[in-house]
Short mmCIF file of C-alpha atoms (C1' of nucleotides) in Angstrom, two decimals:
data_model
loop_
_atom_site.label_atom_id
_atom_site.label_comp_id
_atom_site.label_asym_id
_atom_site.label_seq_id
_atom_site.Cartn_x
_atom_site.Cartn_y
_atom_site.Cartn_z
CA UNK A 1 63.69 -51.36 135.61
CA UNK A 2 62.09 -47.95 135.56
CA UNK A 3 61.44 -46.00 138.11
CA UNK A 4 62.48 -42.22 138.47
CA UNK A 5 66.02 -42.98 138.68
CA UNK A 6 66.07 -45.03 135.56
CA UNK A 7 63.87 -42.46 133.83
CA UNK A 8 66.29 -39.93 134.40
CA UNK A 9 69.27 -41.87 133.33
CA UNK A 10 67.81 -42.50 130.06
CA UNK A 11 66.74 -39.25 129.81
CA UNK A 12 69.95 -37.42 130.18
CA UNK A 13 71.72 -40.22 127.96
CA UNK A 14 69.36 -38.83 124.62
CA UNK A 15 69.87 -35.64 125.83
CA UNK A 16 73.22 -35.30 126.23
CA UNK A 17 74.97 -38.50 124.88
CA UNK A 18 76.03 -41.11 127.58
CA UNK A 19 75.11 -44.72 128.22
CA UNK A 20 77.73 -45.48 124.89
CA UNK A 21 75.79 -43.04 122.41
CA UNK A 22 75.32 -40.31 120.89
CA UNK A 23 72.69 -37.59 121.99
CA UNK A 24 69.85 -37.33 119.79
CA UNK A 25 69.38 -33.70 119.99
CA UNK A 26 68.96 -31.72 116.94
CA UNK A 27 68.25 -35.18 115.04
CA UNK A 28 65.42 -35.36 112.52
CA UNK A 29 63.06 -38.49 112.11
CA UNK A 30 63.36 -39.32 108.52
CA UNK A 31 61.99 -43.08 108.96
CA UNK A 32 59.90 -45.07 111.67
CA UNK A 33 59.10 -48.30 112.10
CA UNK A 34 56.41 -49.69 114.14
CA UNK A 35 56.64 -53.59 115.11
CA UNK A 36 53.98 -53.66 117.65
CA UNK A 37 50.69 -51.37 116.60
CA UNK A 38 49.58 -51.30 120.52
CA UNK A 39 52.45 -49.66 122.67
CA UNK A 40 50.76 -46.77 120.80
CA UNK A 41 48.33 -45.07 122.91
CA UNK A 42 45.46 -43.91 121.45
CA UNK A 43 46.66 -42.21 118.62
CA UNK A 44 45.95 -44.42 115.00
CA UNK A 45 48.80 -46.04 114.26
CA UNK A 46 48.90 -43.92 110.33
CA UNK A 47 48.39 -40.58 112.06
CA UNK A 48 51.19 -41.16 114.37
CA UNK A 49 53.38 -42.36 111.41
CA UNK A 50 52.09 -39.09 109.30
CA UNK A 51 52.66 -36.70 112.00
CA UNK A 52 55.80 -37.82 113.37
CA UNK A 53 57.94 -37.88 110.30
CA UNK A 54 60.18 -34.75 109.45
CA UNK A 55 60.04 -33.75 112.73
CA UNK A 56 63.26 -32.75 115.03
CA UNK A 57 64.21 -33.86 118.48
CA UNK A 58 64.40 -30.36 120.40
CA UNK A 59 64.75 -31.69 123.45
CA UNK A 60 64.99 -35.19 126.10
CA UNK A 61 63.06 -34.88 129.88
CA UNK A 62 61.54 -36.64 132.47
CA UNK A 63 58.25 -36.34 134.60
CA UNK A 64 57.54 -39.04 137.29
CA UNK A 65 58.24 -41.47 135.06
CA UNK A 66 57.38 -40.39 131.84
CA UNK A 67 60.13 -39.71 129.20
CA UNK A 68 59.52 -36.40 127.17
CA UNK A 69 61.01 -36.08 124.14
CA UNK A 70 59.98 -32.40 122.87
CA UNK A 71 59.72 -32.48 118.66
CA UNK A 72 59.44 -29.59 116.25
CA UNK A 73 55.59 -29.86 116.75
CA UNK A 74 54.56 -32.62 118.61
CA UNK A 75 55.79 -34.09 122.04
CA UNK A 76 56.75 -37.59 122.07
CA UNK A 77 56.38 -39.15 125.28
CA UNK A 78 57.36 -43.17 126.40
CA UNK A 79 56.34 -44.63 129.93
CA UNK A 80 58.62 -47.44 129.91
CA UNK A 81 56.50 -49.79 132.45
CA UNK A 82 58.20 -52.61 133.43
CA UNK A 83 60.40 -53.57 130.85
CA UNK A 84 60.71 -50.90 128.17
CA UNK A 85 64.40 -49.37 127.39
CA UNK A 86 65.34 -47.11 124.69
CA UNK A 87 68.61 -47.32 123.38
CA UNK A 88 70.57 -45.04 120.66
CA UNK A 89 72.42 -47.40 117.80
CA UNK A 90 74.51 -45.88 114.74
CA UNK A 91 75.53 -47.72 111.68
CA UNK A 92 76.03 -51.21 111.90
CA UNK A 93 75.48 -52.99 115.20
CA UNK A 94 78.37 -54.42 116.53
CA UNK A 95 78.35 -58.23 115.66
CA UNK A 96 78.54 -60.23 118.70
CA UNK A 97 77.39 -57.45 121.13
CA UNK A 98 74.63 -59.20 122.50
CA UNK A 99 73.43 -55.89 124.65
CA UNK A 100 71.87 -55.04 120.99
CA UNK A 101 69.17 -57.72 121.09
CA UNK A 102 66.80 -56.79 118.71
CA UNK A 103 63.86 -59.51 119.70
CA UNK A 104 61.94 -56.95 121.35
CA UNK A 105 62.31 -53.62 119.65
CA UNK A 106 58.95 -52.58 118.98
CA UNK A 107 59.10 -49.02 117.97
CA UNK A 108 62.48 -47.52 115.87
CA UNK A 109 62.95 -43.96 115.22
CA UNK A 110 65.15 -43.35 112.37
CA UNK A 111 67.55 -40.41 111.66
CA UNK A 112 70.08 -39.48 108.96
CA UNK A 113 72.97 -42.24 108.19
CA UNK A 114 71.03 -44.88 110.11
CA UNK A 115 71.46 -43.68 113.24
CA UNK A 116 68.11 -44.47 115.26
CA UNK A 117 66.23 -44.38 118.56
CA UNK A 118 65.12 -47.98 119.67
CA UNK A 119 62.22 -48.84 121.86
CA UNK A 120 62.52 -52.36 123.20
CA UNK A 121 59.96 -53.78 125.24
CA UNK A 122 59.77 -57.74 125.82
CA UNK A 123 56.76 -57.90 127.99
CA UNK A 124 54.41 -55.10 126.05
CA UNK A 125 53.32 -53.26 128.76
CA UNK A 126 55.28 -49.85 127.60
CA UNK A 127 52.93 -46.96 125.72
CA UNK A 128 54.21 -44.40 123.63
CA UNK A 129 52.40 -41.01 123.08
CA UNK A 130 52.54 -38.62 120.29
CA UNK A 131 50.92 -35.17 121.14
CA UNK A 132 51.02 -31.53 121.37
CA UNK A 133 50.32 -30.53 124.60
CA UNK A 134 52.16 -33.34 127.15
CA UNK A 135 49.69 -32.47 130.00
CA UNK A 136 47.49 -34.87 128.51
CA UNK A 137 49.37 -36.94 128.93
CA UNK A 138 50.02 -36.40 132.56
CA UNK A 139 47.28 -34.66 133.93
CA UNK A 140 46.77 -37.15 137.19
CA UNK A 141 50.76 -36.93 138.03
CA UNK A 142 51.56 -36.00 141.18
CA UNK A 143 54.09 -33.41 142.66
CA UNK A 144 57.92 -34.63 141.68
CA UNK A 145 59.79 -36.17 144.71
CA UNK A 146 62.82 -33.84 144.15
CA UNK A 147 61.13 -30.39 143.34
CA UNK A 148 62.04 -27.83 145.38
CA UNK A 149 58.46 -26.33 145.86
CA UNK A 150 57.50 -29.72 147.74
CA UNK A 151 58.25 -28.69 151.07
CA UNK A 152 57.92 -31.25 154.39
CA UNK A 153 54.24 -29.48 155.33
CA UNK A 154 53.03 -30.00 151.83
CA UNK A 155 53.89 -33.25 152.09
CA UNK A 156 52.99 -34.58 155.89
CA UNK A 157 49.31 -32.49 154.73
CA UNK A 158 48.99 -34.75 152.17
CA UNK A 159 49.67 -37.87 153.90
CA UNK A 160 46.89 -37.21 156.49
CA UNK A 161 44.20 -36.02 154.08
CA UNK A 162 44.12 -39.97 152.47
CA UNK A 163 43.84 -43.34 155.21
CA UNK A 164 45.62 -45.65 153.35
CA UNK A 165 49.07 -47.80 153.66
CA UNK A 166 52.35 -45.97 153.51
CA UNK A 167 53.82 -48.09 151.13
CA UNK A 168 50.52 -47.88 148.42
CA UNK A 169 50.17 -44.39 148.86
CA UNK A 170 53.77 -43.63 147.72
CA UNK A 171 53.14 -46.06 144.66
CA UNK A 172 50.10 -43.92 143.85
CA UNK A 173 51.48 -41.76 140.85
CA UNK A 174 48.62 -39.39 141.65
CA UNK A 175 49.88 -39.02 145.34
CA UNK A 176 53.59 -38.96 144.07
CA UNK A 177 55.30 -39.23 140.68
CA UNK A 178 58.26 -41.47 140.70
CA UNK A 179 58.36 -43.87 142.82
CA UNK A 180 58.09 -47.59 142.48
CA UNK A 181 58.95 -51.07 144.01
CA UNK A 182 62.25 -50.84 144.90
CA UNK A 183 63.13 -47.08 145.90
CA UNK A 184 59.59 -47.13 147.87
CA UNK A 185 61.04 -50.09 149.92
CA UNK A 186 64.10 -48.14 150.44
CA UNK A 187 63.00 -45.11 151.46
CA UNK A 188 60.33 -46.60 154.31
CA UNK A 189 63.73 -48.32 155.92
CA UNK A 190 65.79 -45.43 155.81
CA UNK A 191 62.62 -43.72 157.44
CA UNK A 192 62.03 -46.44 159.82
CA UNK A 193 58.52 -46.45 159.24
CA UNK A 194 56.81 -50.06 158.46
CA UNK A 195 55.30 -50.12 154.65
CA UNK A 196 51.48 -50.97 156.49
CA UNK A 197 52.25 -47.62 158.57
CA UNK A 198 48.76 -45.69 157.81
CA UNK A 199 49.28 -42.24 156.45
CA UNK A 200 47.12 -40.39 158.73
CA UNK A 201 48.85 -41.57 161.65
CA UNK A 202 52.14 -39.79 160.45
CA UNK A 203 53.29 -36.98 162.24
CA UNK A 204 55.06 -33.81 160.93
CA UNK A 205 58.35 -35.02 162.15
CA UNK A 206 58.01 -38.65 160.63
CA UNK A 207 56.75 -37.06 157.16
CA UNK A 208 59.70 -34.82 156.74
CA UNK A 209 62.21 -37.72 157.48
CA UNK A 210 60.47 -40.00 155.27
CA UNK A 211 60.39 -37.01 152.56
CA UNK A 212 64.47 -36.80 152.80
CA UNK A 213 64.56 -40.72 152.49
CA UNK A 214 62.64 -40.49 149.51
CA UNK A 215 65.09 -37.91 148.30
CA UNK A 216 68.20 -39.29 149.56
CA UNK A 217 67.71 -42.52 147.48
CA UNK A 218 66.41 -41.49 144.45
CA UNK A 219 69.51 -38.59 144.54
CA UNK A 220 71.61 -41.79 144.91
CA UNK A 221 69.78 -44.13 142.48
CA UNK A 222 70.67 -41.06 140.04
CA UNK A 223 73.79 -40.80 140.83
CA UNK A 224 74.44 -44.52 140.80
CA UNK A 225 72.87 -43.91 137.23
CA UNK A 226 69.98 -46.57 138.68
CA UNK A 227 69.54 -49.96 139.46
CA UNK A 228 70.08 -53.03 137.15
CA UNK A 229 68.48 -55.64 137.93
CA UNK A 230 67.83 -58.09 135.21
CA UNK A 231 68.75 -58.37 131.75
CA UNK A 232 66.82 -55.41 130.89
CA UNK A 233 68.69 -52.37 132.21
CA UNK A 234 72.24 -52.13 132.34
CA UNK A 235 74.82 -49.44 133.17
CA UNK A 236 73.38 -48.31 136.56
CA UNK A 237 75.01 -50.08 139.77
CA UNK A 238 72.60 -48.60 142.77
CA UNK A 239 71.13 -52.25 143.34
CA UNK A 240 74.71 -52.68 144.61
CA UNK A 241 73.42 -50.31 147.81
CA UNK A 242 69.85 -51.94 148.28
CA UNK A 243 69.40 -52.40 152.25
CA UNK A 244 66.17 -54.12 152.17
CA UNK A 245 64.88 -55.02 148.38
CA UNK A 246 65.50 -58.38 147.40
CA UNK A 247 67.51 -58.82 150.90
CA UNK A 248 64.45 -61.38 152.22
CA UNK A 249 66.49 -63.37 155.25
CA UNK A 250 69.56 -61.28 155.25
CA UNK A 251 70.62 -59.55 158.30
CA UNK A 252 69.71 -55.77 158.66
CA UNK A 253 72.90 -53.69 158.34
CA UNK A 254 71.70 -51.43 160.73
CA UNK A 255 70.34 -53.82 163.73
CA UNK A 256 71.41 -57.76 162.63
CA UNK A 257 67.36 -58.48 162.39
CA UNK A 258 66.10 -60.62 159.68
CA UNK A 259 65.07 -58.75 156.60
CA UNK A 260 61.34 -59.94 155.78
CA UNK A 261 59.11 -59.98 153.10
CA UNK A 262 55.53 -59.63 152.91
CA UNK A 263 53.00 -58.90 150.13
CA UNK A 264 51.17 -55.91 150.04
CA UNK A 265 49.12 -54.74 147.82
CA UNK A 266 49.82 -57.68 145.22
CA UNK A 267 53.75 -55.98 145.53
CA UNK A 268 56.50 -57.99 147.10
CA UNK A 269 57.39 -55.82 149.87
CA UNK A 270 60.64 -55.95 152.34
CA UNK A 271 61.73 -54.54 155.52
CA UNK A 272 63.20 -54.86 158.52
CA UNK A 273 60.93 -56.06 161.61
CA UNK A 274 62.80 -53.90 163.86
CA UNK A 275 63.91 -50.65 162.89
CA UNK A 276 60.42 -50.62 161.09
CA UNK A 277 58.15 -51.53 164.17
CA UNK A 278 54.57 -52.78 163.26
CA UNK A 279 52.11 -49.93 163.42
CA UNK A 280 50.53 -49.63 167.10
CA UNK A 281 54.00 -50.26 168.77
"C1'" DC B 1 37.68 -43.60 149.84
"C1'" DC B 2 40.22 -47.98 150.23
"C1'" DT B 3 41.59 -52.89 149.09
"C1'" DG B 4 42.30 -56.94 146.42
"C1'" DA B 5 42.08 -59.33 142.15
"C1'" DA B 6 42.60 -59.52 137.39
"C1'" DA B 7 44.35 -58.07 133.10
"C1'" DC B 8 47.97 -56.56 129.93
"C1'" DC B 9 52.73 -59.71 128.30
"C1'" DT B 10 57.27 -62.45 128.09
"C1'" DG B 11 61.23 -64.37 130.29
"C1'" DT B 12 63.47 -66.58 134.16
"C1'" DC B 13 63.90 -69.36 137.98
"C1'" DT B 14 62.47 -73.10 141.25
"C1'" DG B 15 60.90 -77.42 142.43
"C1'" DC B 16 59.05 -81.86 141.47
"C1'" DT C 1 65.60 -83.08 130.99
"C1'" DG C 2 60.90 -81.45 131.11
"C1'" DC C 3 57.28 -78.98 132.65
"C1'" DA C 4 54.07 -76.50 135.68
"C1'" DG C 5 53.85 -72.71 138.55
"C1'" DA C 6 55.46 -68.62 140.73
"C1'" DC C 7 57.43 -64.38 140.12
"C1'" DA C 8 59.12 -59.85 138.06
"C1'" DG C 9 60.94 -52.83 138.28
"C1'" DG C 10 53.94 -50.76 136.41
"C1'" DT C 11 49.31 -49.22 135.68
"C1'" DT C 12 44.34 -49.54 134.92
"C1'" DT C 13 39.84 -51.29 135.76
"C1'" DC C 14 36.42 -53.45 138.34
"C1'" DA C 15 34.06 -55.64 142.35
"C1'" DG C 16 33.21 -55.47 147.20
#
DNA sequence: CCTGAAACCTGTCTGC
DNA sequence: TGCAGACAGGTTTCAG
């Protein structure tokens, strides 16, 4: 699930309610529970439990795709990887609702009247964080996608200081924060530039179209309230506008050309053979 | 500096 | 039906 889009979703959902809860703004953590000791990062598992309790949710945000959550004292921070969601419950779950699986929850932050912040994570891979200065936590991110201080120069300078593939470069988090799989795939066929497209090769023209594709579908997967694609996230309906991921052997909207898929960089990768010419055409 | 492979994990789908 | 194998939205580490 979660890439920027998603991140952002969730995000403004615990900030400002949304998604079928409650926000979870002002809350205090009276109770956690810990069901899996390593999606904590670093941090012993009985300091994080000492430090985290009594302390207040101030505040829900996003960077690249990190999820901030700003406490009294400490910031609490979640990278969801690839199949971490946090959902708000209150009370009783509703029998029967079978979104509310509970066989992966492996972190639960508890409020007043049992009304809780759930971290559920079948395959593991998702860290939590519990410190006091988030650029820690961070430090390696690069610039956000959507800032407005990212301007096309910054951007086409950057591509020709590295030599590597379009597509791996925009994966790099240290490159640009965000960005993953599916948007990445997106935004090089909006662009019309092919994902083994070198960055140094990249004119200024090229980079600043390829910098509004970036921008135009991330703005959309927001607005679309992101992509579901499996069991894991729901609510968001932007996979409903994909053009080239998961479209292997469909026709290209744009031209009627085959939409292929390669693997690059151990990352199933699709695009259209024609309005993204090889490299060298 | 760049690339590919492996590792961290579980669930789902495909094909024999 | 059963089962092996491939594959999945991410990131880090290591070898070449």
């Amino acid at each position: 699930m979660p890439e920027l889009p998603e991140v952002e979703t969730i995000a403004r959902a615990l900030q400002y309610g949304g998604r079928g809860s409650d926000s979870i703004v002002g809350k205090q953590i009276r109770t956690v529970q810990l069901n899996w000791e390593r999606s904590l990062e670093e941090v012993p598992p009985e300091i994080f439990l000492s430090k985290i309790l009594g302390q207040t949710i101030i505040q829900v945000g996003r960077r690249g795709k990190f999820l901030v959550i700003r406490l009294s004292e400490d910031h609490l921070i979640f990278h969801l990887r690839m199949s971490g969601d946090l959902r708000v419950e209150s009370g009783i779950p509703a029998i029967g609702d079978f979104s509310l699986n509970q066989n992966h929850d492996r972190f639960l932050a508890i409020f007043q009247d049992n009304f809780r912040l759930v971290f559920n994570d079948p395959r593991k891979f998702g860290r939590i964080w519990l410190v006091e200065n988030p650029q820690t936590v961070y430090k390696n991110l690069g610039p956000e996608p959507l800032g407005s201080d990212l301007s096309s120069e910054t951007f086409h300078k950057a591509l020709v200081t590295h030599h590597r593939r379009i597509k791996a470069l925009l994966l790099d988090q240290k490159f640009l924060a965000g960005l993953g799989n599916i948007y990445t795939d997106e935004a090089l066929f909006r662009a019309g530039i092919h994902p083994r497209k070198i960055s140094n090769q990249i004119d200024l023209k090229k980079a600043a179209l390829l910098l509004q594709s970036i921008r135009d579908v991330l703005t959309e997967g927001i607005l679309r309230n992101g992509a579901s694609i499996d069991w894991v996230y729901r609510g968001g309906d932007f996979q409903n506008t994909f053009r080239v991921y998961q479209k292997t052997g469909e026709k290209c909207q744009v031209c009627e050309e085959t939409i292929q898929r390669i693997r690059l960089g151990q990352r199933g990768t699709h695009f259209c053979p024609n309005c993204q010419p090889e490299p060298g055409d």
